[in-house]
Short mmCIF file of C-alpha atoms in Angstrom, two decimals:
data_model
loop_
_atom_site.label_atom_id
_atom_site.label_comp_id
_atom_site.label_asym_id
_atom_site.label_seq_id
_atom_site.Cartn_x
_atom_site.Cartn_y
_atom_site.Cartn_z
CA UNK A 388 23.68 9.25 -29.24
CA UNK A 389 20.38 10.28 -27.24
CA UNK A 390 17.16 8.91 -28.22
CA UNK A 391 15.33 11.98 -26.86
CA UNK A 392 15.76 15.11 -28.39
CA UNK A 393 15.59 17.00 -25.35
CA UNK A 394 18.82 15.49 -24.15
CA UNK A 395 22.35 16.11 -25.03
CA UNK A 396 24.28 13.95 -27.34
CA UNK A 397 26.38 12.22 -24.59
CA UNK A 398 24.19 11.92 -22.44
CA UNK A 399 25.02 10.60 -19.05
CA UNK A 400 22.58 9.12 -16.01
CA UNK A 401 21.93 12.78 -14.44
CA UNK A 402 20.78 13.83 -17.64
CA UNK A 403 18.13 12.30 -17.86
CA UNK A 404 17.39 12.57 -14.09
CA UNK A 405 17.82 16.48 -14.14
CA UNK A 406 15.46 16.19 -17.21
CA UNK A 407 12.88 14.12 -15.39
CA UNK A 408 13.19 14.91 -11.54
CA UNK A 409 9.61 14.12 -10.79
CA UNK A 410 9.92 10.99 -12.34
CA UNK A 411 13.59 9.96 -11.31
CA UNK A 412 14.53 11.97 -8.54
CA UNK A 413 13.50 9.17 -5.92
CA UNK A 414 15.68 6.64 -7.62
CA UNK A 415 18.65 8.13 -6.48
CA UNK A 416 17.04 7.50 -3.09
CA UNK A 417 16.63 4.30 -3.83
CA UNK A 418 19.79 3.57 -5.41
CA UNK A 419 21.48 4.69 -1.64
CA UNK A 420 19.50 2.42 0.10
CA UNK A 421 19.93 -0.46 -2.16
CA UNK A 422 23.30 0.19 -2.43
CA UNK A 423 24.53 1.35 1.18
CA UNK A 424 22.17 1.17 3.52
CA UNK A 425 21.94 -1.43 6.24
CA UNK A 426 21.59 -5.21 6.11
CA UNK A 427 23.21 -8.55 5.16
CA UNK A 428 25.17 -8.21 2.21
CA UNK A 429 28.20 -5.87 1.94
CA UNK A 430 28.30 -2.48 -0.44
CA UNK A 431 31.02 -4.98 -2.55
CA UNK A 432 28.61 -7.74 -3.13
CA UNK A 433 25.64 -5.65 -3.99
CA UNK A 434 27.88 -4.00 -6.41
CA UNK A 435 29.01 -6.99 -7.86
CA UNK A 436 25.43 -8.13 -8.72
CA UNK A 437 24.32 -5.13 -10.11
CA UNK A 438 27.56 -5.38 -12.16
CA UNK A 439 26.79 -8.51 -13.42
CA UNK A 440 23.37 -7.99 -14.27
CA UNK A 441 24.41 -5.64 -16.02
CA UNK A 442 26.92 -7.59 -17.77
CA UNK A 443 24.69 -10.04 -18.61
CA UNK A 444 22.12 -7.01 -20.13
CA UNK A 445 25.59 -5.72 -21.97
CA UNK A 446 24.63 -2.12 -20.73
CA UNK A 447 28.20 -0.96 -21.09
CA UNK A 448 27.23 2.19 -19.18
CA UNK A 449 26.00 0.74 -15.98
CA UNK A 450 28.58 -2.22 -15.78
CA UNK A 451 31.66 0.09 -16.57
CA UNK A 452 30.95 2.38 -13.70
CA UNK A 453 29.93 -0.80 -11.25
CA UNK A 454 32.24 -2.77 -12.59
CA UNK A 455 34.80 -0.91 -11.09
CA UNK A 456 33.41 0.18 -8.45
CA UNK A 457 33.00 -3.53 -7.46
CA UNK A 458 37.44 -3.54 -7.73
CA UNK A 459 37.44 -0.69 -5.32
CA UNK A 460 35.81 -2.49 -2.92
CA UNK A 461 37.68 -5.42 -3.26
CA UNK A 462 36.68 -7.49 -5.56
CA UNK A 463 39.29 -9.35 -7.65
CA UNK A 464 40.19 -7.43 -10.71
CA UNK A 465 39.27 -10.79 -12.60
CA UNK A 466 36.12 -11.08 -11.36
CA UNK A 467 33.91 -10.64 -14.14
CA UNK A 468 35.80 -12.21 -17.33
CA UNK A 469 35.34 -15.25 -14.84
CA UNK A 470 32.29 -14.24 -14.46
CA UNK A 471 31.19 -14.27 -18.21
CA UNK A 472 33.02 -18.06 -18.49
CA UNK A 473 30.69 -18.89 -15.12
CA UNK A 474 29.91 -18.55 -12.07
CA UNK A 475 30.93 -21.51 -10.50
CA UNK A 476 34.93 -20.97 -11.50
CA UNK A 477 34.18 -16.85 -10.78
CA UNK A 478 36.59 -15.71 -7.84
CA UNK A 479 34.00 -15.07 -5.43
CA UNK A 480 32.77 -16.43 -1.99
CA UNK A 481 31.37 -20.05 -2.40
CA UNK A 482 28.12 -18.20 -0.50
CA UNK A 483 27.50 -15.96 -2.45
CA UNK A 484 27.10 -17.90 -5.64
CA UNK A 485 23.63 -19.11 -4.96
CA UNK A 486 22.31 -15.46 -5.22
CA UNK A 487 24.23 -14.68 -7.91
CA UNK A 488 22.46 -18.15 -9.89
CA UNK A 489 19.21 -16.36 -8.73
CA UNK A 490 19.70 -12.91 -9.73
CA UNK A 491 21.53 -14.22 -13.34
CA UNK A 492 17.96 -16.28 -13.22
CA UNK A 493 15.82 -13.29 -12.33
CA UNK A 494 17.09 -11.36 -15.02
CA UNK A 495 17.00 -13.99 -18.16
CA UNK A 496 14.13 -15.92 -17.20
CA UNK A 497 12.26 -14.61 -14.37
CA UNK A 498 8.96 -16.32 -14.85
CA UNK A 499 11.17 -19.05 -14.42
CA UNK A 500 12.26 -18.24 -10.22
CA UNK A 501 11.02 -21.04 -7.97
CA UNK A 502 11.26 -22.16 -4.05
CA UNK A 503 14.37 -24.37 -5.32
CA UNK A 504 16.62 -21.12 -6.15
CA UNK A 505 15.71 -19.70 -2.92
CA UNK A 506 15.93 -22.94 -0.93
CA UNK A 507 19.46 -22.68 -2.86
CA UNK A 508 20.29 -19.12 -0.93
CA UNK A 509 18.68 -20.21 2.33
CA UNK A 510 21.16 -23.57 1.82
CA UNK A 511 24.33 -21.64 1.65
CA UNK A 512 23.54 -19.30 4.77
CA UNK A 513 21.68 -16.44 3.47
CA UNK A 514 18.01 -14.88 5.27
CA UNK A 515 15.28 -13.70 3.97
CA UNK A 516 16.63 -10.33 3.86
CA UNK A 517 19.80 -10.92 2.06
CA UNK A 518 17.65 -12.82 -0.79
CA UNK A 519 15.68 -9.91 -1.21
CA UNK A 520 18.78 -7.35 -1.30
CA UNK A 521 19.76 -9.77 -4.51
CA UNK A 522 16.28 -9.05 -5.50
CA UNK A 523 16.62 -5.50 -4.97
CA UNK A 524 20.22 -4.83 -6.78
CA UNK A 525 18.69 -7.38 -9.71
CA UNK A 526 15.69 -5.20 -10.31
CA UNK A 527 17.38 -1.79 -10.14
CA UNK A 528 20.10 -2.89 -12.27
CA UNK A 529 17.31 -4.22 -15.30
CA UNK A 530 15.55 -0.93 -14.95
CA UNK A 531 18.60 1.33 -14.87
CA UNK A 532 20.32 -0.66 -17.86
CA UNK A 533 16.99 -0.24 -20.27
CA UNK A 534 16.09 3.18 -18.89
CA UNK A 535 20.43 3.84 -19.85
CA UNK A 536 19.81 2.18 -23.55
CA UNK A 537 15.77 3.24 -23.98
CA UNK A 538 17.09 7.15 -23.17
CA UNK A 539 20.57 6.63 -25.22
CA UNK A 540 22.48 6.87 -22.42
CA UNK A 541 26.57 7.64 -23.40
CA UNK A 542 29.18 4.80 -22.18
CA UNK A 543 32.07 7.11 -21.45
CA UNK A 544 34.91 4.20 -20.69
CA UNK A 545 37.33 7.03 -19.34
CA UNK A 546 34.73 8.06 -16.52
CA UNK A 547 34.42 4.76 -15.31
CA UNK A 548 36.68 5.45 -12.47
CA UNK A 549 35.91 8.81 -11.59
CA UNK A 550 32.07 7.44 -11.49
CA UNK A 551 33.42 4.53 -9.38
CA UNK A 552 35.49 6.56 -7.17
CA UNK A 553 32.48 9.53 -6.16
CA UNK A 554 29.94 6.24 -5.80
CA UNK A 555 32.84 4.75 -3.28
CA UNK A 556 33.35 8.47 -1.42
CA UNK A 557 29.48 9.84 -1.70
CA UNK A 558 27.04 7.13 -2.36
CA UNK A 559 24.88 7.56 -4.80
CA UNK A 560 21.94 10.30 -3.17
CA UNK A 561 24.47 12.94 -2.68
CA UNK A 562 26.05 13.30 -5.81
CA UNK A 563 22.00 13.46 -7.47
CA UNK A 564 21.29 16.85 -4.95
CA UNK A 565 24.40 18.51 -5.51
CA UNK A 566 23.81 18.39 -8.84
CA UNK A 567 20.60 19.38 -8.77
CA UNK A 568 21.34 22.45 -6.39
CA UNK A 569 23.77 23.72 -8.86
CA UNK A 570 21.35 23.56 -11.30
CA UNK A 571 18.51 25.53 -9.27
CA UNK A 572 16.74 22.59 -8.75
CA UNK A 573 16.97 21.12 -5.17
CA UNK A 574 15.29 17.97 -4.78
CA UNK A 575 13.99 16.05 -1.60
#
């Protein structure tokens, strides 16, 4: 159930976006850039570490969705239950482990992040900008999963893959204006 009264009972992501577009439009924005747009890391492994920062924040809402649209882009359908018993035995890339440590890091204990965990990332191949795409996909995944629980946000399991499947075929900016058009409301 919504903790604002001026959203609906099952509330989803664009409700609260539609209800705040001055304050939320630009995330969408920012969620297509930090999701798709160019550099280092592939759409699949960004979505895999907002997934699991996600997991680790249990924000059902945000790691259902990611989760699978992590498997539609080819992730093993495993890959978080090993996940959750670690990341060293998790089927994923020996590289990309390292930023994984630092975003798992980033979100329990960030005052905690020193040179070691990103001498770690450098060690295993990664640049500068790849370490700060982790960054990036760690930070919006913390604030979407406590603006998703602070707002009341509704975990829908069946619309996990329909979410999944319009975030593989339209990104995440596009779905955001067509919404918005449809309600009157064009933004950007």
């Amino acid at each position: 159930m919504a903790q604002l009264r001026n959203l609906p009972d099952h509330a989803t992501v664009f409700d609260v976006f539609s209800a705040y577009p001055e304050m939320f439009g630009h995330i969408a924005d920012f969620s297509q850039a930090a999701f798709r747009g160019p550099g280092p890391l592939p759409p699949r492994d960004r979505e895999l570490i907002f997934s699991y920062v996600s997991q680790l924040n249990a924000c059902e809402y945000c790691f259902g969705g990611h989760a699978e649209t992590t498997k539609l882009l080819g992730a093993a359908p495993d890959v978080f239950e090993k996940l959750k018993i670690g990341i060293d035995t998790a089927p994923v890339d020996a590289k990309l482990k390292p930023l994984l440590r630092y975003a798992k890091k980033l979100t329990e204990t960030p005052a905690r992040i020193t040179p070691a965990d990103a001498e770690a990332c450098y060690a295993a191949g990664w640049s500068d900008e790849a370490i700060m795409q982790a960054i990036a996909m760690t930070c919006l995944a913390n604030f979407m999963n406590r603006l998703v629980e602070g707002s009341g946000v509704h975990a829908d399991p069946s619309k996990f893959a329909m979410r999944a499947k319009a975030a593989v075929e339209k990104g995440y900016q596009r779905p955001f204006r067509e919404k918005m058009a449809a309600l009157g409301k064009p933004v950007g």
